[in-house]
Coordinates of C-alpha atoms in Angstrom, one line a residue:
Chain A
M1 CA 58.4 -7.3 51.5
T2 CA 55.3 -6.4 50.8
D3 CA 52.7 -6.1 54.2
D4 CA 50.0 -6.0 51.8
P5 CA 48.6 -10.5 52.1
T6 CA 46.7 -10.4 48.6
A7 CA 49.8 -9.4 46.8
P8 CA 50.8 -12.2 44.8
E9 CA 53.1 -14.8 45.5
F10 CA 55.5 -16.0 42.2
A11 CA 57.4 -18.1 41.2
V12 CA 60.5 -17.8 39.2
V13 CA 62.8 -19.5 37.0
W14 CA 66.7 -19.2 36.1
P15 CA 67.8 -17.3 33.7
S16 CA 70.9 -18.5 32.5
G17 CA 71.7 -21.2 30.5
P18 CA 74.5 -23.8 31.7
I19 CA 78.0 -23.4 31.0
R20 CA 79.3 -25.7 28.3
T21 CA 82.7 -27.1 29.9
Q22 CA 86.1 -27.4 28.7
E23 CA 89.3 -29.5 29.5
F24 CA 92.2 -28.0 30.2
T25 CA 94.9 -29.7 31.4
P26 CA 98.0 -27.2 32.3
A27 CA 102.0 -27.1 30.6
P28 CA 104.8 -28.0 33.0
R29 CA 107.0 -24.9 33.5
P30 CA 110.7 -25.6 32.9
D31 CA 112.4 -24.9 36.0
D32 CA 115.2 -22.8 34.7
W33 CA 114.0 -20.4 32.0
S34 CA 118.4 -20.3 30.7
G35 CA 118.6 -21.2 27.2
R36 CA 115.6 -21.9 26.6
T37 CA 113.3 -19.7 24.3
I38 CA 110.7 -17.2 25.4
A39 CA 108.0 -15.9 22.5
F40 CA 106.5 -12.3 22.9
V41 CA 102.8 -12.7 21.5
W42 CA 101.4 -9.1 20.6
D43 CA 97.9 -7.7 19.8
Y44 CA 100.2 -4.7 18.2
I45 CA 98.4 -2.4 21.2
F46 CA 99.8 -0.9 24.5
R47 CA 103.4 -0.3 24.0
G48 CA 104.0 -3.7 24.0
D49 CA 107.0 -3.4 21.9
E50 CA 108.4 -1.1 24.4
M51 CA 107.8 -3.3 27.0
W52 CA 109.8 -6.2 25.4
E53 CA 112.6 -4.7 25.2
V54 CA 112.5 -3.9 28.7
I55 CA 112.0 -7.2 29.3
R56 CA 114.9 -8.9 27.1
A57 CA 116.9 -7.0 28.5
E58 CA 116.4 -8.1 31.9
L59 CA 115.5 -11.7 31.4
T60 CA 119.3 -11.8 29.6
D61 CA 120.8 -10.1 32.4
R62 CA 118.8 -12.8 34.6
F63 CA 119.6 -16.0 32.8
P64 CA 122.3 -17.4 31.2
G65 CA 121.4 -18.1 27.8
V66 CA 117.5 -17.3 27.7
R67 CA 116.6 -16.4 23.7
F68 CA 113.8 -15.0 22.9
T69 CA 112.0 -14.9 19.8
G70 CA 109.7 -11.8 18.6
Y71 CA 105.9 -11.2 17.1
D72 CA 106.9 -10.8 14.1
G73 CA 105.5 -13.2 12.0
F74 CA 102.9 -14.7 14.7
G75 CA 100.6 -12.2 13.4
N76 CA 97.8 -9.7 15.6
I77 CA 96.6 -11.3 18.1
H78 CA 93.8 -8.4 18.3
S79 CA 92.8 -8.6 14.4
T80 CA 90.4 -9.4 12.0
E81 CA 91.7 -12.4 11.7
E82 CA 92.4 -13.3 15.4
R83 CA 90.9 -17.3 14.9
E84 CA 93.2 -17.8 11.5
V85 CA 96.1 -16.4 13.8
L86 CA 94.9 -18.1 16.5
A87 CA 94.5 -21.3 14.9
A88 CA 98.1 -21.1 13.4
L89 CA 100.0 -19.7 16.6
P90 CA 100.8 -23.3 18.3
Q91 CA 102.7 -24.8 15.7
R92 CA 104.8 -21.3 14.5
L93 CA 106.0 -21.5 18.5
R94 CA 106.6 -24.7 18.4
D95 CA 108.9 -24.5 15.0
R96 CA 111.1 -21.8 17.2
D97 CA 110.9 -24.1 20.3
V98 CA 109.4 -21.8 22.2
A99 CA 109.4 -23.2 26.0
A100 CA 106.7 -20.3 27.0
A101 CA 105.1 -17.6 25.9
V102 CA 104.4 -13.5 27.3
V103 CA 101.2 -12.6 25.7
G104 CA 100.2 -8.6 25.7
V105 CA 99.5 -6.1 26.5
A106 CA 95.8 -5.3 28.0
A107 CA 94.9 -2.6 29.6
Chain B
M1 CA 93.9 -11.2 25.1
S2 CA 92.9 -14.2 27.7
R3 CA 91.9 -15.9 24.5
T4 CA 95.4 -16.4 23.5
S5 CA 97.0 -17.0 26.5
A6 CA 94.0 -20.1 27.0
H7 CA 94.6 -21.2 23.9
L8 CA 98.1 -21.6 24.1
E9 CA 98.2 -23.8 27.5
R10 CA 95.6 -25.8 25.7
A11 CA 98.4 -26.2 23.8
G12 CA 101.0 -27.1 25.5
I13 CA 102.7 -23.5 25.7
P14 CA 103.4 -22.4 29.7
T15 CA 102.0 -18.5 29.2
A16 CA 102.3 -15.6 31.0
S17 CA 100.5 -12.0 30.1
I18 CA 100.9 -8.4 30.7
V19 CA 97.5 -7.4 32.1
G20 CA 96.8 -3.0 33.0
T21 CA 95.8 -2.6 35.7
G22 CA 92.2 -1.9 34.9
F23 CA 92.3 -5.2 33.2
T24 CA 93.0 -8.0 35.6
G25 CA 89.6 -8.3 37.1
M26 CA 88.2 -8.1 33.0
F27 CA 91.1 -11.1 33.1
D28 CA 90.6 -13.9 35.9
L29 CA 86.3 -13.1 34.9
L30 CA 87.3 -14.1 30.8
S31 CA 89.8 -16.6 31.6
A32 CA 87.5 -18.5 34.6
G33 CA 85.1 -18.0 31.3
L34 CA 87.6 -20.5 29.5
G35 CA 87.9 -23.0 32.2
I36 CA 91.1 -22.0 33.2
E37 CA 91.7 -20.2 36.7
G38 CA 95.0 -18.6 37.8
L39 CA 95.5 -18.5 34.2
P40 CA 98.9 -16.1 34.5
R41 CA 99.3 -12.5 34.6
A42 CA 101.6 -9.9 35.7
E43 CA 99.7 -6.7 35.8
Y44 CA 101.6 -3.9 34.4
P45 CA 100.9 -1.0 37.4
G46 CA 98.9 2.2 36.6
M47 CA 98.1 3.1 33.0
V48 CA 99.8 2.9 29.8
A49 CA 98.5 5.1 27.4
T50 CA 99.2 8.3 30.0
D51 CA 102.7 7.1 30.7
P52 CA 105.8 8.6 29.8
D53 CA 108.3 6.3 28.5
D54 CA 110.8 6.5 31.3
V55 CA 108.1 5.6 33.3
L56 CA 106.9 3.3 31.3
R57 CA 110.6 1.6 31.1
A58 CA 111.2 1.9 35.3
K59 CA 108.1 0.2 35.9
V60 CA 108.3 -2.6 33.1
A61 CA 112.0 -3.4 34.2
T62 CA 111.2 -2.9 38.9
T63 CA 107.7 -3.9 38.7
L64 CA 106.7 -5.5 35.6
V65 CA 109.2 -8.2 35.7
P66 CA 109.6 -9.0 38.7
R67 CA 105.6 -9.3 38.6
L68 CA 106.0 -12.3 35.1
L69 CA 108.6 -14.5 36.5
T70 CA 106.3 -15.1 38.9
A71 CA 103.6 -15.6 36.7
L72 CA 106.0 -17.4 34.0
G73 CA 106.7 -20.1 37.0
S74 CA 102.6 -20.3 38.2
T75 CA 100.9 -23.1 37.2
P76 CA 97.1 -23.0 36.3
T77 CA 94.2 -25.0 37.3
P78 CA 91.5 -26.2 34.9
K79 CA 88.2 -23.6 37.0
A80 CA 85.9 -26.1 39.1
A81 CA 82.7 -26.9 38.0
P82 CA 79.8 -25.2 39.3
H83 CA 77.8 -26.1 42.1
R84 CA 74.5 -27.3 41.2
E85 CA 73.2 -25.1 39.4
P86 CA 69.3 -24.8 38.4
A87 CA 67.7 -27.1 35.8
P88 CA 65.9 -24.6 33.5
A89 CA 62.3 -25.5 35.4
D90 CA 64.1 -24.7 38.3
I91 CA 62.1 -22.7 41.0
V92 CA 64.7 -20.4 42.4
C93 CA 63.0 -17.8 43.7
R94 CA 59.4 -17.6 45.5
G95 CA 57.9 -14.1 46.5
D96 CA 56.0 -11.3 46.6
L97 CA 57.1 -9.1 43.5
D98 CA 59.5 -6.9 46.1
E99 CA 61.7 -10.3 47.1
V100 CA 61.8 -11.4 43.1
Q101 CA 63.5 -7.5 42.2
E102 CA 65.6 -7.4 45.2
H103 CA 66.8 -11.1 44.6
F104 CA 67.1 -10.7 41.2
T105 CA 69.0 -7.8 41.6
R106 CA 71.2 -9.8 44.0
E107 CA 72.3 -11.7 40.9
H108 CA 72.7 -9.7 38.9
W109 CA 69.9 -11.3 36.9
T110 CA 68.7 -7.4 35.5
D111 CA 69.9 -4.3 34.3
G112 CA 68.7 -2.2 37.3
L113 CA 65.3 -2.0 35.7
P114 CA 61.9 -3.6 37.3
V115 CA 61.5 -6.9 35.4
V116 CA 58.5 -9.1 34.4
P117 CA 58.7 -12.6 37.4
P118 CA 59.1 -15.2 35.1
T119 CA 57.2 -17.5 36.1
L120 CA 56.9 -21.2 34.0
D121 CA 53.3 -19.8 32.9
R122 CA 55.1 -17.6 31.2
V123 CA 57.6 -19.0 29.4
R124 CA 55.3 -21.7 28.5
R125 CA 52.8 -19.4 26.7
F126 CA 55.8 -17.5 25.5
L127 CA 57.3 -21.4 23.8
D128 CA 53.7 -21.7 22.5
H129 CA 54.9 -19.3 19.6
T130 CA 57.5 -21.6 18.3
P131 CA 57.7 -24.7 16.4
R132 CA 61.2 -25.0 18.4
S133 CA 62.0 -27.1 21.1
P134 CA 62.8 -25.2 24.3
E135 CA 65.9 -27.4 24.8
E136 CA 67.4 -26.4 21.2
I137 CA 70.8 -25.0 21.8
L138 CA 71.4 -21.9 19.3
G139 CA 75.2 -21.3 20.2
V140 CA 77.1 -20.7 23.4
L141 CA 78.0 -17.7 24.3
P142 CA 81.2 -16.3 26.1
P143 CA 82.2 -15.0 28.4
E144 CA 80.6 -17.0 30.9
Q145 CA 80.6 -20.0 27.9
R146 CA 77.2 -20.9 28.5
A147 CA 74.8 -22.5 26.4
A148 CA 71.7 -20.0 25.1
T149 CA 69.0 -21.9 24.1
V150 CA 65.0 -21.5 22.9
W151 CA 64.4 -21.9 26.7
N152 CA 66.6 -19.4 28.6
V153 CA 65.6 -16.5 25.7
A154 CA 61.9 -16.7 26.3
V155 CA 62.9 -16.4 30.1
N156 CA 64.4 -12.9 29.1
G157 CA 61.9 -12.4 26.8
V158 CA 59.5 -12.3 29.8
M159 CA 61.5 -10.4 32.6
A160 CA 62.0 -7.4 29.3
G161 CA 58.5 -7.1 28.9
C162 CA 58.4 -8.6 25.6
R163 CA 54.8 -10.1 24.9
P164 CA 54.9 -14.0 24.1
E165 CA 54.5 -13.4 20.3
Y166 CA 57.5 -11.5 20.1
L167 CA 59.3 -14.7 20.6
P168 CA 60.7 -15.2 16.6
I169 CA 62.5 -12.4 16.9
L170 CA 63.6 -13.3 19.8
V171 CA 65.4 -16.0 19.1
A172 CA 66.4 -15.0 15.6
A173 CA 68.7 -11.9 17.5
V174 CA 69.8 -14.3 19.5
E175 CA 71.1 -16.9 17.1
A176 CA 72.9 -13.7 15.0
V177 CA 74.0 -12.7 18.0
C178 CA 75.4 -16.4 18.4
D179 CA 77.4 -16.2 14.7
P180 CA 80.8 -15.7 14.9
L181 CA 81.3 -13.3 12.5
F182 CA 79.5 -10.9 15.8
R183 CA 82.2 -11.4 17.2
V184 CA 79.7 -11.6 21.2
E185 CA 83.6 -12.0 22.8
D186 CA 84.2 -8.2 22.3
I187 CA 80.2 -6.9 23.8
G188 CA 82.4 -5.7 27.0
S189 CA 85.1 -3.6 24.5
T190 CA 86.4 -0.5 26.3
P191 CA 84.7 1.8 23.7
S192 CA 81.0 0.7 24.7
W193 CA 79.0 -0.7 21.8
E194 CA 75.7 -1.4 21.8
P195 CA 73.9 -4.2 19.3
M196 CA 70.4 -2.7 17.5
V197 CA 68.6 -4.7 16.7
V198 CA 66.9 -4.5 13.3
V199 CA 63.3 -5.8 12.5
S200 CA 62.8 -5.9 8.1
G201 CA 59.3 -7.9 6.9
P202 CA 56.2 -8.7 7.6
G203 CA 56.6 -9.0 10.6
V204 CA 56.5 -5.5 11.5
R205 CA 53.4 -4.9 11.2
K206 CA 52.2 -8.1 12.5
L207 CA 54.0 -7.5 15.9
G208 CA 53.0 -3.3 16.1
F209 CA 56.7 -2.3 14.9
N210 CA 57.1 1.5 15.2
T211 CA 58.8 3.2 11.9
G212 CA 57.2 6.1 12.8
P213 CA 57.8 9.3 15.4
G214 CA 60.1 8.2 17.9
L215 CA 61.6 5.8 16.1
L216 CA 64.4 4.8 18.4
K217 CA 62.4 6.4 21.8
V218 CA 61.2 4.3 24.6
G219 CA 57.7 4.1 23.6
N220 CA 56.6 1.5 21.8
Q221 CA 56.3 -2.1 23.3
A222 CA 57.6 -4.5 20.9
N223 CA 60.8 -1.9 19.8
T224 CA 61.6 -1.2 23.4
S225 CA 61.2 -4.0 24.7
V226 CA 63.0 -6.6 22.0
G227 CA 65.8 -4.3 22.3
R228 CA 66.1 -4.1 26.3
F229 CA 65.5 -7.8 25.9
L230 CA 69.0 -8.0 23.6
R231 CA 71.2 -6.4 26.4
L232 CA 69.3 -8.5 29.3
Y233 CA 70.4 -11.5 27.4
L234 CA 73.8 -10.7 26.6
R235 CA 74.3 -10.1 30.7
N236 CA 72.5 -13.6 31.4
V237 CA 73.9 -15.3 29.6
A238 CA 76.6 -14.4 28.3
G239 CA 77.8 -12.8 31.5
S240 CA 78.6 -9.6 30.5
R241 CA 78.2 -7.3 33.6
P242 CA 80.4 -3.9 34.1
E243 CA 79.6 -4.5 37.7
T244 CA 81.4 -7.6 37.5
G245 CA 84.0 -6.7 35.0
T246 CA 83.1 -8.2 32.3
D247 CA 81.8 -5.6 30.8
K248 CA 84.9 -2.9 30.2
G249 CA 83.1 -0.8 28.4
T250 CA 84.1 2.9 29.8
I251 CA 81.2 5.1 29.3
G252 CA 78.6 3.3 27.3
F253 CA 74.8 4.5 26.4
T254 CA 71.9 2.9 27.2
F255 CA 70.2 0.0 25.4
N256 CA 69.1 1.0 21.9
V257 CA 65.2 0.3 20.7
A258 CA 65.0 -2.4 18.2
L259 CA 64.8 -0.6 14.5
A260 CA 62.0 -1.8 12.1
E261 CA 61.7 -0.3 8.6
D262 CA 59.4 0.7 7.2
D263 CA 58.6 -1.4 4.2
E264 CA 54.8 0.6 3.3
A265 CA 57.5 3.1 2.5
L266 CA 59.4 1.9 0.3
A267 CA 57.0 -0.1 -1.6
G268 CA 55.5 3.8 -2.6
L269 CA 59.9 4.3 -3.7
G270 CA 60.1 1.2 -5.8
W271 CA 63.6 0.4 -3.3
P272 CA 64.2 -3.1 -2.1
P273 CA 64.1 -3.9 1.4
S274 CA 67.4 -4.6 3.1
R275 CA 66.4 -7.9 3.4
V276 CA 66.5 -8.6 0.3
E277 CA 69.1 -6.4 -0.1
Q278 CA 70.5 -9.5 2.9
G279 CA 69.8 -11.7 0.1
F280 CA 66.2 -13.0 1.5
D281 CA 63.0 -13.2 0.2
M282 CA 60.0 -10.5 0.3
A283 CA 58.0 -12.8 2.6
D284 CA 60.6 -13.2 5.3
T285 CA 60.9 -11.4 8.0
V286 CA 64.3 -10.9 9.1
V287 CA 66.6 -9.7 12.4
T288 CA 70.0 -8.7 12.0
V289 CA 72.2 -7.1 14.1
R290 CA 74.7 -4.7 14.3
S291 CA 76.8 -3.1 17.4
V292 CA 75.8 0.6 17.7
V293 CA 78.9 2.5 19.0
G294 CA 77.7 5.8 18.1
T295 CA 75.4 8.1 16.5
A296 CA 75.3 11.2 14.3
S297 CA 74.5 14.9 15.6
P298 CA 70.9 15.9 14.3
L299 CA 70.8 15.9 10.5
Y300 CA 68.5 17.8 9.1
S301 CA 68.4 17.7 5.5
S302 CA 67.0 20.6 3.2
G303 CA 66.0 21.8 0.2
A304 CA 64.2 20.9 -3.2
T305 CA 66.6 19.4 -4.9
L306 CA 68.6 16.2 -4.6
D307 CA 72.8 17.8 -4.3
E308 CA 71.1 19.8 -1.1
H309 CA 69.9 17.2 0.9
L310 CA 73.3 15.5 -0.3
A311 CA 75.6 17.9 0.5
S312 CA 73.6 17.8 4.5
L313 CA 74.2 13.7 4.1
V314 CA 77.7 14.1 3.6
Q315 CA 78.3 16.7 5.9
V316 CA 77.3 14.9 9.0
A317 CA 78.5 11.7 7.5
T318 CA 81.4 13.4 8.2
T319 CA 81.1 14.5 11.5
T320 CA 79.8 11.4 12.4
T321 CA 82.7 9.1 11.7
G322 CA 84.8 11.2 13.5
G323 CA 88.8 9.3 13.3
W324 CA 86.5 6.6 14.7
V325 CA 87.0 5.0 10.5
G326 CA 90.6 5.2 11.8
I327 CA 90.5 1.7 13.1
G328 CA 87.8 0.3 10.8
V329 CA 90.6 1.2 8.7
A330 CA 92.7 -1.0 10.7
K331 CA 90.3 -3.4 11.7
N332 CA 89.1 -4.1 7.8
H333 CA 85.3 -3.8 8.7
W334 CA 83.2 -0.1 9.2
H335 CA 79.6 -1.0 8.6
P336 CA 78.0 2.6 9.3
L337 CA 73.5 2.8 9.3
L338 CA 71.8 5.7 7.8
V339 CA 68.5 5.7 9.3
L340 CA 66.4 7.4 5.7
N341 CA 63.7 8.9 6.0
P342 CA 61.0 8.4 4.0
S343 CA 60.7 11.5 2.7
I344 CA 64.1 12.2 1.5
A345 CA 64.5 8.9 0.5
R346 CA 61.5 10.1 -1.9
L347 CA 63.6 12.9 -3.4
V348 CA 66.6 11.5 -3.6
V349 CA 64.2 8.3 -5.9
A350 CA 63.0 11.5 -7.7
A351 CA 66.1 11.7 -9.1
G352 CA 66.2 8.7 -10.6
W353 CA 68.7 6.9 -7.4
T354 CA 68.9 4.0 -6.2
K355 CA 70.3 2.6 -3.0
D356 CA 73.3 1.9 -4.2
D357 CA 74.0 5.2 -5.6
L358 CA 73.7 7.0 -2.4
R359 CA 75.9 4.1 -0.8
R360 CA 78.5 5.6 -3.6
H361 CA 78.4 9.2 -3.2
L362 CA 78.3 9.1 0.3
Y363 CA 81.6 6.5 -0.9
E364 CA 83.3 8.9 -2.6
N365 CA 82.0 12.7 -0.3
T366 CA 82.5 11.8 2.9
K367 CA 86.4 12.3 3.4
V368 CA 87.9 13.5 6.9
P369 CA 91.6 14.4 7.3
A370 CA 94.0 11.4 7.5
Q371 CA 95.2 13.4 10.9
W372 CA 92.1 12.4 12.2
L373 CA 92.7 9.1 12.0
D374 CA 96.1 8.7 12.9
R375 CA 95.4 10.4 16.6
T376 CA 92.7 8.3 16.8
L377 CA 95.3 5.0 16.1
A378 CA 97.6 6.0 19.0
D379 CA 94.7 7.1 21.4
G380 CA 93.2 3.7 20.5
G381 CA 96.5 2.5 21.9
L382 CA 97.7 1.1 18.7
T383 CA 101.3 1.7 19.0
G384 CA 102.8 2.5 15.5
T385 CA 100.2 2.3 13.9
T386 CA 99.5 4.8 11.2
L387 CA 97.7 5.0 7.7
D388 CA 101.1 5.2 6.3
S389 CA 102.3 1.7 8.3
L390 CA 98.9 0.6 7.6
V391 CA 99.2 0.9 3.6
R392 CA 103.0 -0.6 3.8
E393 CA 101.7 -3.6 5.0
G394 CA 99.5 -3.7 2.5
R395 CA 96.4 -3.7 5.2
A396 CA 94.8 -0.6 3.5
D397 CA 94.3 0.5 0.3
P398 CA 96.6 3.2 -1.0
V399 CA 94.3 6.0 -1.1
F400 CA 95.1 6.2 2.8
A401 CA 98.5 7.6 2.0
E402 CA 98.6 9.3 -1.0
S403 CA 100.7 12.0 0.9
A404 CA 102.9 12.8 4.5
D405 CA 100.3 15.7 3.9
P406 CA 98.2 15.4 8.2
D407 CA 95.4 17.1 6.2
R408 CA 94.9 15.7 2.7
L409 CA 91.4 13.7 3.3
V410 CA 90.9 9.9 2.9
P411 CA 87.5 8.0 3.0
A412 CA 85.2 7.8 5.6
F413 CA 83.6 5.2 4.4
L414 CA 86.1 1.9 3.0
R415 CA 83.4 -0.1 1.1
P416 CA 80.4 1.4 -0.5
E417 CA 78.3 -1.7 -0.3
W418 CA 79.4 -1.4 3.9
T419 CA 76.9 1.2 4.5
D420 CA 73.4 -0.1 5.4
I421 CA 70.0 1.7 4.3
V422 CA 67.3 1.6 6.4
V423 CA 63.9 3.9 5.4
S424 CA 62.1 4.5 8.3
G425 CA 60.7 7.1 10.2
D426 CA 58.3 10.0 10.3
A427 CA 57.7 11.3 6.7
T428 CA 56.5 14.4 7.7
R429 CA 59.8 15.6 9.5
N430 CA 63.4 16.3 7.6
Q431 CA 65.5 13.8 9.7
S432 CA 67.5 11.3 8.8
R433 CA 70.2 9.4 11.2
F434 CA 73.5 7.9 10.9
L435 CA 74.7 5.2 13.3
I436 CA 78.5 3.8 13.3
N437 CA 79.2 0.0 14.5
N438 CA 82.3 -0.7 16.3
H439 CA 84.6 -1.5 13.5
N440 CA 85.1 -5.7 13.4
Q441 CA 83.4 -5.8 16.4
G442 CA 79.2 -6.4 15.9
V443 CA 79.4 -6.8 12.2
P444 CA 76.1 -6.8 10.9
V445 CA 74.2 -10.2 11.0
A446 CA 71.6 -11.1 9.8
R447 CA 69.2 -14.0 10.4
R448 CA 66.0 -15.1 8.7
V449 CA 62.8 -15.8 11.7
T450 CA 60.2 -19.4 11.8
W451 CA 57.3 -18.7 12.6

């Protein structure tokens, strides 16, 4: 703040804009993953394929009957076709009876 | 990736996202921008790109999987509506110049430079230069999902130091950025690209844009302030800021000064301006916004023959694109910009060449070693992606995998028509310039200016 009593004062407005809110209702979570199918949805970067192999092995040890469905056939969520891939993705997951999706990798 | 997870959650499918340490903050912010708090994520500790295989496996087994299980069991919630935010004409700060600057700095509403205080009077003077309603919504900008309006374009135009009469240019630039093809949601990506405004048409002279010496340097009010405006706008309305984590550009560079095309030079050449090539009328003023992720070493060309100049153009184009074109191949988008000096363009025209002849020459003759592209694909984290795999999957032209020789030369331009040529600059010099865009992020999008 200046000591100059003749300095002009400014009344200024906000440089941003209103948020366009989007409705959201969370999906229910299963209590247990035994016997359920977990999908891996991948952006084909940052060694997600290597991670998925380890994740599958670890979860198999912990949850009897857990099933997995990989990223083949889901499309690349980080590609030029991202919008088309996302539009089709929920049904593709439902067709495979997926209970939850592990999505990766951002790094 | 948060877009995918949010989309699936909205479709009723629980998710858990794998996020590296450096991206956890951005993930949370982007998710909040999509209306979801606590979008479940599991942090991979450290940096994936540099971990040896055994380290990665150990980290996944011992750290990531437990975190994934926690994430799979956690339920996200709708993001609470913000506390009452200001209406457009609300006064958010009163004070002298220093107090306004301090306030705007605290709120992350500046680019680090002083801003022109956006008073109601100044904003309204801008709005006098458009027939469009201040309330008109031009689009919704991620990551904060805020409405881009003619009003807040004017506010940021004031702040950037634009003249009121630039407002139609600014509106057109924001309209272009709001086009889904532009992919503004990727403005904060790691390679750090900056948008560039290219102006073509009568508005260049009308508003006093520079097309001569120092073409892309700061100094001319129109070029500089319009360029500054767009970057300021993306901070203040889109919400893309490095300091808050929504912009993960690693290194980056400063805002791009607007580039103006030289209609007089083109008329003398008999070449069409870029706006006509884009399908607009000669009488239109057109704004094109594109990403720029890198620029070339200086492009001198000399000699009395076209071949001598073409050799220099090809040489510099080669080193400009480097291996980054590999990402362009993977994304199937690559839009270099050649800013061609009028004196060099004159030589090209004298040889009887059109712009398309020049494009084709660059496409056919600019080649780089395949191993540059494969190396870049690996460095960019595209696991297992090579030119060979892209060709096998039908995602790249077979020309990229004609042999297994890593030193084989492959094209550095994907399609001739994807090279933009803007004639501008000091016609008494022999300097041109290549600028490369970031593949499918910031694909050139054009809008007609409405006066």
